[in-house]
Short mmCIF file of C-alpha atoms and ligand atoms in Angstrom, two decimals:
data_model
loop_
_atom_site.label_atom_id
_atom_site.label_comp_id
_atom_site.label_asym_id
_atom_site.label_seq_id
_atom_site.Cartn_x
_atom_site.Cartn_y
_atom_site.Cartn_z
CA MET A 1 -0.14 0.46 0.15
CA ILE A 2 0.51 3.82 -0.05
CA PHE A 3 0.97 6.67 2.36
CA VAL A 4 -0.29 9.68 1.59
CA THR A 5 -0.19 13.04 3.18
CA GLY A 6 -2.93 15.21 3.17
CA GLY A 7 -5.05 13.27 1.05
CA ALA A 8 -8.20 15.51 2.30
CA GLY A 9 -6.90 18.39 0.32
CA PHE A 10 -7.75 19.53 -2.49
CA ILE A 11 -4.50 17.74 -4.65
CA GLY A 12 -3.98 15.47 -2.44
CA SER A 13 -8.13 13.88 -2.48
CA ASN A 14 -7.49 14.50 -5.91
CA PHE A 15 -4.90 12.29 -6.07
CA VAL A 16 -6.24 9.14 -3.78
CA LEU A 17 -9.82 9.37 -5.56
CA ASP A 18 -7.51 9.25 -8.70
CA TRP A 19 -5.70 6.08 -7.27
CA LEU A 20 -7.95 4.33 -5.86
CA ALA A 21 -10.10 4.49 -9.43
CA GLN A 22 -7.20 3.02 -11.86
CA ASN A 23 -5.70 0.32 -9.23
CA ASP A 24 -6.58 -1.40 -6.17
CA GLU A 25 -3.25 -0.79 -3.97
CA PRO A 26 -5.07 -0.02 -0.53
CA VAL A 27 -4.34 3.75 0.53
CA VAL A 28 -3.14 5.11 4.18
CA ASN A 29 -4.75 8.95 4.01
CA PHE A 30 -2.90 11.06 6.44
CA ASP A 31 -3.79 14.13 7.40
CA LYS A 32 -4.56 17.19 10.32
CA LEU A 33 -7.72 18.40 8.71
CA THR A 34 -7.38 21.67 8.96
CA TYR A 35 -9.52 24.25 7.22
CA ALA A 36 -7.91 22.94 4.31
CA GLY A 37 -8.65 19.50 4.61
CA ASN A 38 -12.45 18.62 3.58
CA MET A 39 -13.63 14.91 4.21
CA ASN A 40 -16.34 15.58 1.88
CA ASN A 41 -13.49 15.50 -0.99
CA LEU A 42 -13.55 11.57 0.17
CA ALA A 43 -17.32 11.17 0.36
CA THR A 44 -17.15 8.72 -2.67
CA ILE A 45 -14.87 6.13 -0.81
CA ASN A 46 -15.67 6.88 2.86
CA GLN A 47 -17.14 3.19 2.88
CA ASP A 48 -13.86 1.84 0.38
CA PRO A 49 -11.64 -0.62 2.41
CA ARG A 50 -9.05 0.20 0.05
CA HIS A 51 -8.99 3.84 2.03
CA ILE A 52 -7.64 4.15 5.28
CA PHE A 53 -8.59 7.65 6.80
CA VAL A 54 -6.24 8.67 9.83
CA GLN A 55 -6.33 12.32 11.20
CA GLY A 56 -3.00 13.31 12.62
CA ASP A 57 -0.21 15.76 12.20
CA ILE A 58 3.09 14.93 10.16
CA GLY A 59 4.76 17.00 13.00
CA ASP A 60 4.27 13.86 15.03
CA THR A 61 7.06 11.00 14.11
CA GLU A 62 5.83 9.09 16.97
CA HIS A 63 1.93 8.92 15.19
CA VAL A 64 3.29 8.46 11.77
CA ALA A 65 5.76 5.58 13.02
CA ALA A 66 3.46 3.64 14.13
CA LEU A 67 1.00 3.85 11.68
CA LEU A 68 3.97 3.06 9.34
CA ALA A 69 4.86 -0.04 11.15
CA GLU A 70 1.28 -1.30 11.31
CA HIS A 71 0.77 -0.74 7.50
CA LYS A 72 4.27 -1.31 6.03
CA PRO A 73 3.88 1.13 2.48
CA ARG A 74 5.84 0.91 -0.29
CA ALA A 75 5.83 4.50 -0.65
CA ILE A 76 5.21 7.85 0.78
CA VAL A 77 2.93 10.34 -1.05
CA HIS A 78 3.80 13.58 1.27
CA PHE A 79 1.13 16.46 0.05
CA ALA A 80 0.57 18.21 3.24
CA ALA A 81 1.31 21.52 3.59
CA GLU A 82 0.15 24.83 4.49
CA SER A 83 -0.48 26.48 0.92
CA HIS A 84 -2.15 29.25 0.40
CA VAL A 85 0.30 32.27 0.01
CA ASP A 86 -2.11 35.14 1.19
CA ARG A 87 -2.54 32.78 4.87
CA SER A 88 1.35 32.95 5.15
CA ILE A 89 1.77 36.44 4.83
CA HIS A 90 -0.63 37.26 7.35
CA GLY A 91 0.31 34.36 9.57
CA PRO A 92 3.54 32.79 8.59
CA ALA A 93 3.78 30.54 11.47
CA ALA A 94 2.14 27.76 10.22
CA PHE A 95 4.19 27.42 7.69
CA ILE A 96 7.02 27.00 9.39
CA GLU A 97 5.75 24.22 11.94
CA THR A 98 3.89 22.22 9.20
CA ASN A 99 6.04 22.94 5.99
CA VAL A 100 9.61 23.06 7.30
CA ASN A 101 8.99 21.60 10.77
CA GLY A 102 6.19 18.77 9.82
CA THR A 103 7.86 17.44 6.69
CA PHE A 104 11.31 17.24 9.06
CA GLY A 105 9.25 14.90 10.83
CA LEU A 106 7.82 13.10 8.75
CA LEU A 107 11.42 12.23 7.09
CA GLU A 108 12.31 11.23 10.43
CA ALA A 109 9.85 8.44 11.01
CA VAL A 110 9.68 7.52 7.54
CA ARG A 111 14.32 7.09 7.82
CA ALA A 112 13.86 4.99 10.72
CA HIS A 113 11.36 2.61 9.16
CA TRP A 114 13.33 2.60 5.94
CA THR A 115 16.56 2.08 7.58
CA ALA A 116 15.16 -1.21 9.17
CA LEU A 117 13.77 -2.70 6.05
CA PRO A 118 15.34 -5.48 4.44
CA ALA A 119 18.14 -4.60 2.06
CA ALA A 120 15.34 -5.44 -1.36
CA GLU A 121 12.49 -2.97 0.33
CA GLN A 122 14.51 -0.52 1.43
CA ALA A 123 15.69 -0.51 -2.39
CA ALA A 124 11.98 -0.06 -3.74
CA PHE A 125 11.09 2.45 -1.27
CA ARG A 126 10.17 5.86 -2.50
CA PHE A 127 9.41 9.27 -0.53
CA LEU A 128 7.99 11.30 -2.85
CA HIS A 129 7.69 15.38 -2.05
CA VAL A 130 5.48 17.15 -3.78
CA SER A 131 6.86 20.45 -4.10
CA THR A 132 5.85 23.76 -6.31
CA ASP A 133 7.35 26.09 -8.73
CA GLU A 134 7.05 29.25 -6.31
CA VAL A 135 10.12 28.09 -5.08
CA TYR A 136 11.86 29.37 -7.81
CA GLY A 137 10.67 32.90 -7.43
CA THR A 138 10.00 34.91 -10.16
CA LEU A 139 10.47 35.60 -13.54
CA GLY A 140 10.55 38.98 -16.46
CA ALA A 141 8.73 38.60 -19.63
CA ASN A 142 11.05 37.74 -21.21
CA ASP A 143 13.12 34.94 -19.19
CA ALA A 144 13.22 31.16 -20.23
CA PRO A 145 10.83 29.05 -17.69
CA PHE A 146 12.12 27.58 -14.61
CA THR A 147 13.89 24.11 -14.94
CA GLU A 148 15.11 21.81 -12.28
CA THR A 149 18.57 23.72 -12.42
CA THR A 150 16.59 26.89 -11.91
CA GLN A 151 18.17 28.43 -8.57
CA TYR A 152 16.16 28.86 -5.61
CA ALA A 153 14.88 32.19 -4.58
CA PRO A 154 12.03 31.74 -2.80
CA ASN A 155 10.19 35.53 -1.88
CA SER A 156 7.12 34.62 0.36
CA PRO A 157 6.89 32.63 3.46
CA TYR A 158 4.76 30.00 1.96
CA SER A 159 7.24 30.14 -0.63
CA ALA A 160 10.07 29.76 1.55
CA SER A 161 8.69 27.02 3.54
CA LYS A 162 8.46 25.17 0.65
CA ALA A 163 12.02 25.79 -0.24
CA ALA A 164 13.39 24.96 3.12
CA SER A 165 11.25 21.34 2.92
CA ASP A 166 12.88 20.45 -0.48
CA HIS A 167 16.46 20.63 0.73
CA LEU A 168 15.73 18.55 3.75
CA VAL A 169 14.08 15.91 1.17
CA ARG A 170 17.14 16.20 -0.85
CA SER A 171 19.52 16.03 2.55
CA TYR A 172 18.24 12.84 3.08
CA HIS A 173 19.14 11.20 -0.25
CA HIS A 174 21.86 12.42 0.50
CA THR A 175 22.97 11.85 3.42
CA TYR A 176 21.10 8.81 4.22
CA GLY A 177 20.33 7.02 1.04
CA LEU A 178 17.00 7.67 1.58
CA PRO A 179 15.16 7.01 -1.97
CA THR A 180 13.22 10.37 -2.67
CA LEU A 181 11.89 12.14 -5.28
CA THR A 182 11.01 15.84 -5.84
CA THR A 183 7.96 17.16 -8.12
CA ASN A 184 7.87 20.97 -8.59
CA CYS A 185 4.11 21.93 -9.92
CA SER A 186 2.79 25.03 -11.57
CA ASN A 187 -0.44 26.40 -10.27
CA ASN A 188 -3.30 23.53 -10.06
CA TYR A 189 -6.97 24.19 -10.73
CA GLY A 190 -10.20 21.76 -11.11
CA PRO A 191 -12.38 20.47 -8.64
CA TYR A 192 -12.78 19.58 -4.71
CA HIS A 193 -10.25 23.46 -5.00
CA PHE A 194 -10.40 25.92 -2.01
CA PRO A 195 -12.03 28.92 -3.04
CA GLU A 196 -9.55 30.65 -0.82
CA LYS A 197 -7.28 30.40 -4.45
CA LEU A 198 -8.17 32.38 -7.28
CA ILE A 199 -10.16 30.31 -9.88
CA PRO A 200 -12.49 28.96 -7.37
CA LEU A 201 -12.89 32.30 -5.23
CA ILE A 202 -13.83 33.84 -8.66
CA ILE A 203 -16.14 31.06 -9.68
CA THR A 204 -18.05 31.13 -6.16
CA ASN A 205 -17.88 35.15 -6.00
CA ALA A 206 -19.43 35.92 -9.31
CA ARG A 207 -22.24 33.16 -8.83
CA ALA A 208 -22.75 34.91 -5.38
CA GLY A 209 -23.14 38.32 -6.93
CA LYS A 210 -19.77 39.35 -5.16
CA PRO A 211 -17.00 41.61 -6.29
CA LEU A 212 -14.18 39.70 -8.46
CA PRO A 213 -11.26 41.33 -6.37
CA ILE A 214 -7.76 41.73 -8.87
CA TYR A 215 -4.78 42.02 -7.02
CA GLY A 216 -2.81 45.23 -8.51
CA ASP A 217 -2.93 45.45 -12.33
CA GLY A 218 -3.99 41.69 -12.58
CA GLN A 219 -1.14 41.00 -15.33
CA GLN A 220 0.71 38.27 -12.80
CA VAL A 221 1.04 35.14 -15.23
CA ARG A 222 1.32 32.10 -13.63
CA ASP A 223 1.12 28.13 -15.84
CA TRP A 224 -2.60 26.66 -15.50
CA LEU A 225 -2.62 22.66 -14.61
CA TYR A 226 -5.69 20.70 -14.65
CA VAL A 227 -5.71 19.23 -11.28
CA SER A 228 -5.56 15.11 -12.85
CA ASP A 229 -2.79 15.90 -15.43
CA HIS A 230 -0.47 16.98 -12.08
CA CYS A 231 -1.90 13.39 -10.38
CA ALA A 232 -0.65 11.36 -13.58
CA ALA A 233 2.64 13.26 -13.14
CA ILE A 234 2.82 11.90 -9.61
CA ARG A 235 2.19 8.27 -10.39
CA ARG A 236 3.98 8.29 -12.99
CA VAL A 237 7.24 9.57 -11.05
CA LEU A 238 6.54 7.14 -8.31
CA GLU A 239 6.48 4.47 -11.21
CA ALA A 240 10.02 5.29 -12.74
CA GLY A 241 11.15 8.62 -11.37
CA GLN A 242 15.05 7.90 -10.54
CA PRO A 243 15.67 8.45 -6.81
CA GLY A 244 17.28 11.63 -5.45
CA GLU A 245 15.67 13.32 -9.16
CA VAL A 246 13.41 16.48 -9.51
CA TYR A 247 10.61 16.58 -11.91
CA ASN A 248 8.71 20.20 -12.93
CA VAL A 249 5.07 19.67 -13.57
CA GLY A 250 3.61 22.21 -15.52
CA GLY A 251 0.46 22.57 -18.30
CA TRP A 252 2.74 24.87 -20.94
CA ASN A 253 -0.57 26.88 -20.27
CA GLU A 254 0.81 30.94 -19.12
CA LYS A 255 -2.13 33.55 -18.36
CA ALA A 256 -2.10 36.41 -16.80
CA ASN A 257 -4.88 36.60 -13.90
CA LEU A 258 -7.30 39.27 -15.65
CA ASP A 259 -7.18 36.86 -18.74
CA VAL A 260 -8.04 33.82 -16.71
CA VAL A 261 -10.76 36.34 -14.82
CA HIS A 262 -12.13 36.69 -18.27
CA VAL A 263 -12.37 33.42 -19.32
CA LEU A 264 -14.39 32.27 -16.02
CA CYS A 265 -16.79 35.26 -16.87
CA ASP A 266 -17.32 34.73 -20.35
CA ILE A 267 -17.53 30.45 -19.64
CA LEU A 268 -20.71 31.79 -16.77
CA ASP A 269 -22.44 33.72 -18.54
CA LYS A 270 -22.82 31.28 -21.18
CA LEU A 271 -23.68 28.43 -18.36
CA ASP A 272 -25.56 30.12 -16.01
CA PRO A 273 -26.45 33.57 -17.05
CA LYS A 274 -27.45 36.57 -15.14
CA ALA A 275 -30.65 38.22 -15.25
CA ALA A 276 -28.88 41.34 -16.86
CA GLY A 277 -25.03 42.30 -17.78
CA SER A 278 -22.20 40.04 -17.49
CA TYR A 279 -20.39 38.78 -14.63
CA ARG A 280 -16.91 40.68 -16.15
CA ASP A 281 -19.06 44.07 -14.34
CA GLN A 282 -18.21 42.28 -11.18
CA ILE A 283 -14.21 43.06 -11.77
CA THR A 284 -12.84 45.07 -9.04
CA TYR A 285 -9.13 45.95 -8.92
CA VAL A 286 -7.63 45.70 -5.41
CA THR A 287 -4.60 46.33 -3.95
CA ASP A 288 -1.72 43.80 -4.38
CA ARG A 289 -0.21 40.69 -2.43
CA PRO A 290 2.81 42.21 -0.80
CA GLY A 291 5.71 40.49 -2.74
CA HIS A 292 3.72 39.57 -5.46
CA ASP A 293 5.42 37.18 -7.81
CA ARG A 294 5.37 38.62 -11.63
CA ARG A 295 5.71 35.22 -13.60
CA TYR A 296 5.64 31.60 -13.07
CA ALA A 297 6.56 29.26 -15.96
CA ILE A 298 7.68 25.36 -16.29
CA ASP A 299 9.74 23.88 -18.33
CA ALA A 300 8.33 20.67 -18.13
CA ARG A 301 10.30 19.35 -21.06
CA LYS A 302 12.45 16.80 -18.60
CA ILE A 303 10.26 14.94 -17.02
CA GLU A 304 8.26 14.75 -20.84
CA ARG A 305 11.88 13.38 -22.00
CA GLU A 306 12.58 10.83 -19.79
CA LEU A 307 9.18 10.12 -18.09
CA GLY A 308 6.95 10.22 -20.91
CA TRP A 309 4.10 12.76 -18.89
CA LYS A 310 2.36 15.10 -20.56
CA PRO A 311 -0.20 17.33 -19.88
CA ALA A 312 -3.65 15.62 -21.18
CA GLU A 313 -6.36 18.83 -20.88
CA THR A 314 -5.26 22.18 -22.48
CA PHE A 315 -6.56 25.16 -20.26
CA GLU A 316 -10.13 25.22 -22.40
CA THR A 317 -11.29 22.12 -21.62
CA GLY A 318 -9.77 22.05 -17.90
CA ILE A 319 -11.53 24.86 -16.94
CA ARG A 320 -15.05 24.39 -18.85
CA LYS A 321 -14.80 21.44 -16.60
CA THR A 322 -13.76 23.22 -13.64
CA VAL A 323 -16.78 25.56 -13.57
CA GLN A 324 -19.06 22.78 -14.59
CA TRP A 325 -18.50 20.80 -11.47
CA TYR A 326 -18.46 24.29 -9.82
CA LEU A 327 -21.88 24.22 -10.79
CA ASP A 328 -22.82 21.10 -10.19
CA HIS A 329 -21.52 21.11 -6.64
CA GLN A 330 -23.49 23.51 -4.91
CA ASP A 331 -24.00 21.69 -1.92
CA TRP A 332 -20.12 21.11 -1.68
CA VAL A 333 -19.67 24.89 -2.26
CA SER A 334 -21.64 26.40 0.43
CA ASP A 335 -20.23 23.56 2.85
CA VAL A 336 -16.61 24.73 2.66
CA GLN A 337 -18.03 28.58 2.86
CA SER A 338 -18.47 28.41 6.83
CA GLY A 339 -17.73 30.88 9.55
CA ASP A 340 -14.14 30.20 9.35
CA TYR A 341 -13.90 30.74 5.62
CA LEU A 342 -15.71 34.15 6.05
CA LYS A 343 -13.53 35.01 8.96
CA TRP A 344 -10.62 34.34 6.27
CA VAL A 345 -12.50 36.44 3.41
CA ALA A 346 -13.01 39.23 6.14
CA LYS A 347 -9.28 39.34 7.21
CA ASN A 348 -7.64 39.51 3.82
CA TYR A 349 -10.37 41.69 1.76
CA GLN A 350 -11.71 44.20 3.85
CA GLU A 351 -7.84 45.70 4.40
CA ARG A 352 -7.44 46.27 0.61
CA GLN A 353 -8.42 49.30 -1.02
CA THR A 354 -10.55 49.55 -3.83
CA THR A 355 -7.98 50.99 -6.67
CA ALA A 356 -8.80 52.72 -10.14
CA GLY A 357 -9.97 49.77 -12.56
CA VAL A 358 -8.34 49.26 -15.91
CA ALA A 359 -10.88 48.22 -18.89
CA LYS A 360 -12.55 45.24 -18.50
P1 LIG B 401 -4.44 22.24 0.56
O1 LIG B 401 -4.29 23.53 1.26
O2 LIG B 401 -5.62 22.15 -0.25
O3 LIG B 401 -4.25 20.52 1.31
C1 LIG B 401 -3.53 20.62 2.31
C2 LIG B 401 -4.18 19.47 3.33
O4 LIG B 401 -3.12 19.37 3.77
C3 LIG B 401 -5.21 19.81 4.12
O5 LIG B 401 -6.07 18.65 3.50
C4 LIG B 401 -4.72 19.61 5.53
O6 LIG B 401 -5.29 19.44 5.92
C5 LIG B 401 -3.73 18.79 5.20
N1 LIG B 401 -2.61 19.79 6.40
C6 LIG B 401 -1.97 20.69 6.66
N2 LIG B 401 -0.95 20.34 7.60
C7 LIG B 401 -1.19 19.36 8.41
C8 LIG B 401 -0.59 18.69 8.83
N3 LIG B 401 0.40 19.24 9.73
N4 LIG B 401 -0.50 16.63 8.87
C9 LIG B 401 -1.38 16.32 8.04
N5 LIG B 401 -1.83 16.84 7.27
C10 LIG B 401 -1.68 18.41 6.75
O7 LIG B 401 -2.97 21.93 -0.62
P2 LIG B 401 -2.85 21.56 -2.56
O8 LIG B 401 -3.46 22.79 -2.86
O9 LIG B 401 -4.07 20.53 -2.43
O10 LIG B 401 -1.24 21.34 -2.26
C11 LIG B 401 -0.90 19.86 -2.06
C12 LIG B 401 0.67 20.08 -2.05
O11 LIG B 401 0.78 20.43 -3.18
C13 LIG B 401 1.17 21.12 -1.06
O12 LIG B 401 2.76 20.80 -0.20
C14 LIG B 401 1.69 22.38 -1.98
O13 LIG B 401 2.57 23.34 -1.62
C15 LIG B 401 1.47 21.77 -3.57
N6 LIG B 401 1.91 22.58 -4.70
C16 LIG B 401 0.78 23.49 -4.98
C17 LIG B 401 -0.26 23.61 -5.81
C18 LIG B 401 -1.57 24.28 -5.66
O14 LIG B 401 -1.69 25.12 -7.17
N7 LIG B 401 -2.39 23.93 -4.90
C19 LIG B 401 0.83 23.07 -7.04
C20 LIG B 401 2.04 23.18 -6.64
C21 LIG B 401 2.53 22.22 -5.54
O1 LIG B 402 2.44 28.02 -8.63
C1 LIG B 402 2.36 27.32 -7.58
C2 LIG B 402 1.17 27.62 -6.44
O2 LIG B 402 0.19 28.10 -6.86
C3 LIG B 402 0.76 26.78 -5.00
O3 LIG B 402 2.55 26.30 -4.56
C4 LIG B 402 0.29 27.47 -4.39
O4 LIG B 402 -0.16 26.56 -3.09
C5 LIG B 402 -1.09 27.52 -4.57
O5 LIG B 402 -1.94 28.14 -3.90
C6 LIG B 402 -0.65 28.67 -6.11
O6 LIG B 402 -0.24 30.04 -5.66
P1 LIG B 402 -1.05 31.37 -6.37
O7 LIG B 402 -0.53 32.32 -5.32
O8 LIG B 402 -0.13 31.42 -7.54
O9 LIG B 402 -2.58 31.42 -6.29
P2 LIG B 402 -3.73 31.73 -6.38
O10 LIG B 402 -4.61 31.11 -6.46
O11 LIG B 402 -3.68 32.49 -4.45
O12 LIG B 402 -3.34 32.97 -6.51
C7 LIG B 402 -3.24 33.53 -7.99
C8 LIG B 402 -2.90 34.39 -8.66
O13 LIG B 402 -4.23 35.19 -8.49
C9 LIG B 402 -1.88 35.48 -8.20
O14 LIG B 402 -1.05 36.06 -8.74
C10 LIG B 402 -2.82 36.40 -7.40
C11 LIG B 402 -3.59 36.57 -7.64
N1 LIG B 402 -5.15 36.56 -7.04
C12 LIG B 402 -5.27 35.48 -6.09
C13 LIG B 402 -6.38 35.80 -5.35
C14 LIG B 402 -6.70 35.07 -4.34
C15 LIG B 402 -5.88 37.98 -7.20
O15 LIG B 402 -5.64 38.77 -8.26
N2 LIG B 402 -7.13 38.05 -6.35
C16 LIG B 402 -7.31 36.93 -5.32
O16 LIG B 402 -8.30 36.82 -4.64
#
């Protein structure tokens, strides 16, 4: 079996659902259930004997060690993290606690477990660390995309904490020989995406008749990847990646934020038209994110060349599926927009000034 951390979050739950849809190998799903963890994401497998859910903290080395001894997984797939850049600006401590100290605690439990395995099981074991393109910092408009050898230059407490975790994972391979794999992926979107992030926030605010907040001038560029493509990349790296190696994962889909918001408004105008006007009328420019990275772009040629992975979805197909998913899952949306979510929205947006709008 495999041991997944953070499998109740956005990407982790998509990964667990896809995994069990494609093969019968059981999953231990270990998740703290922070505000971002949601058992509703896993509702379709809550009676599935191949899915063993355990609530816990990756920093709790003894708890992880006991589970590893009990279940003897052949691999760890490590998603668990604090993941939202804006939250890391308001409160960086949780990011250090989970992303740095938590990853360290997890690595210690895994190292002890792995060291005691027979040689053949040691050789076959994998620790796959799911990381982000944000560790590479920001690009200018004409810079080449990030490769696996781009120098680290994290700019937010979130990306700095992920960079620290990447370095710890690297060191456990070089020092102890733990068979690690690291993936650095670009922005994901798709089902079960928590509506604090741009795409689900815009869809849910649009339908609720609320402002669609654009930070700064809206010309920051992200490289969008449909979440099931990311999950397929992780499965492929787990299957065939070389221990100690890093693989960049991206969608070859660079888009400015404002263009993404326009696409979402236009799809909603077709699928769920307003009584009058366009969803674009709700676009509101607000104070920029401090330290906002201007552009991310991934050079995903290594994983394509060495492992034969490339994305199956285009932005056009993926974004349409995503909007449709949110339209079809209003109960899921209502459930995640609980009291804590409203507190976060108030904290992040009330102190932002509305700025002069650029043409919509
Ligand atoms: P998410 O915030 O939606 O989910 C994180 C999950 O981790 C939640 O279920 C949460 O309960 C759990 N968790 C948090 N702290 C924990 C702890 N101490 N112990 C156990 N579980 C804990 O995040 P996501 O967007 O699904 O991202 C998953 C991973 O992928 C993260 O490591 C993130 O850095 C990375 N990543 C995300 C993106 C993206 O676009 N979302 C892109 C590239 C990489
Ligand atoms: O690049 C990978 C990263 O992508 C992951 O490592 C992170 O976990 C994930 O959250 C994401 O980070 P971003 O900061 O790029 O995603 P977010 O959805 O928060 O923002 C996307 C862009 O939209 C960014 O330029 C900020 C902007 N934005 C965001 C929000 C929430 C707005 O203009 N308005 C908003 O209200």
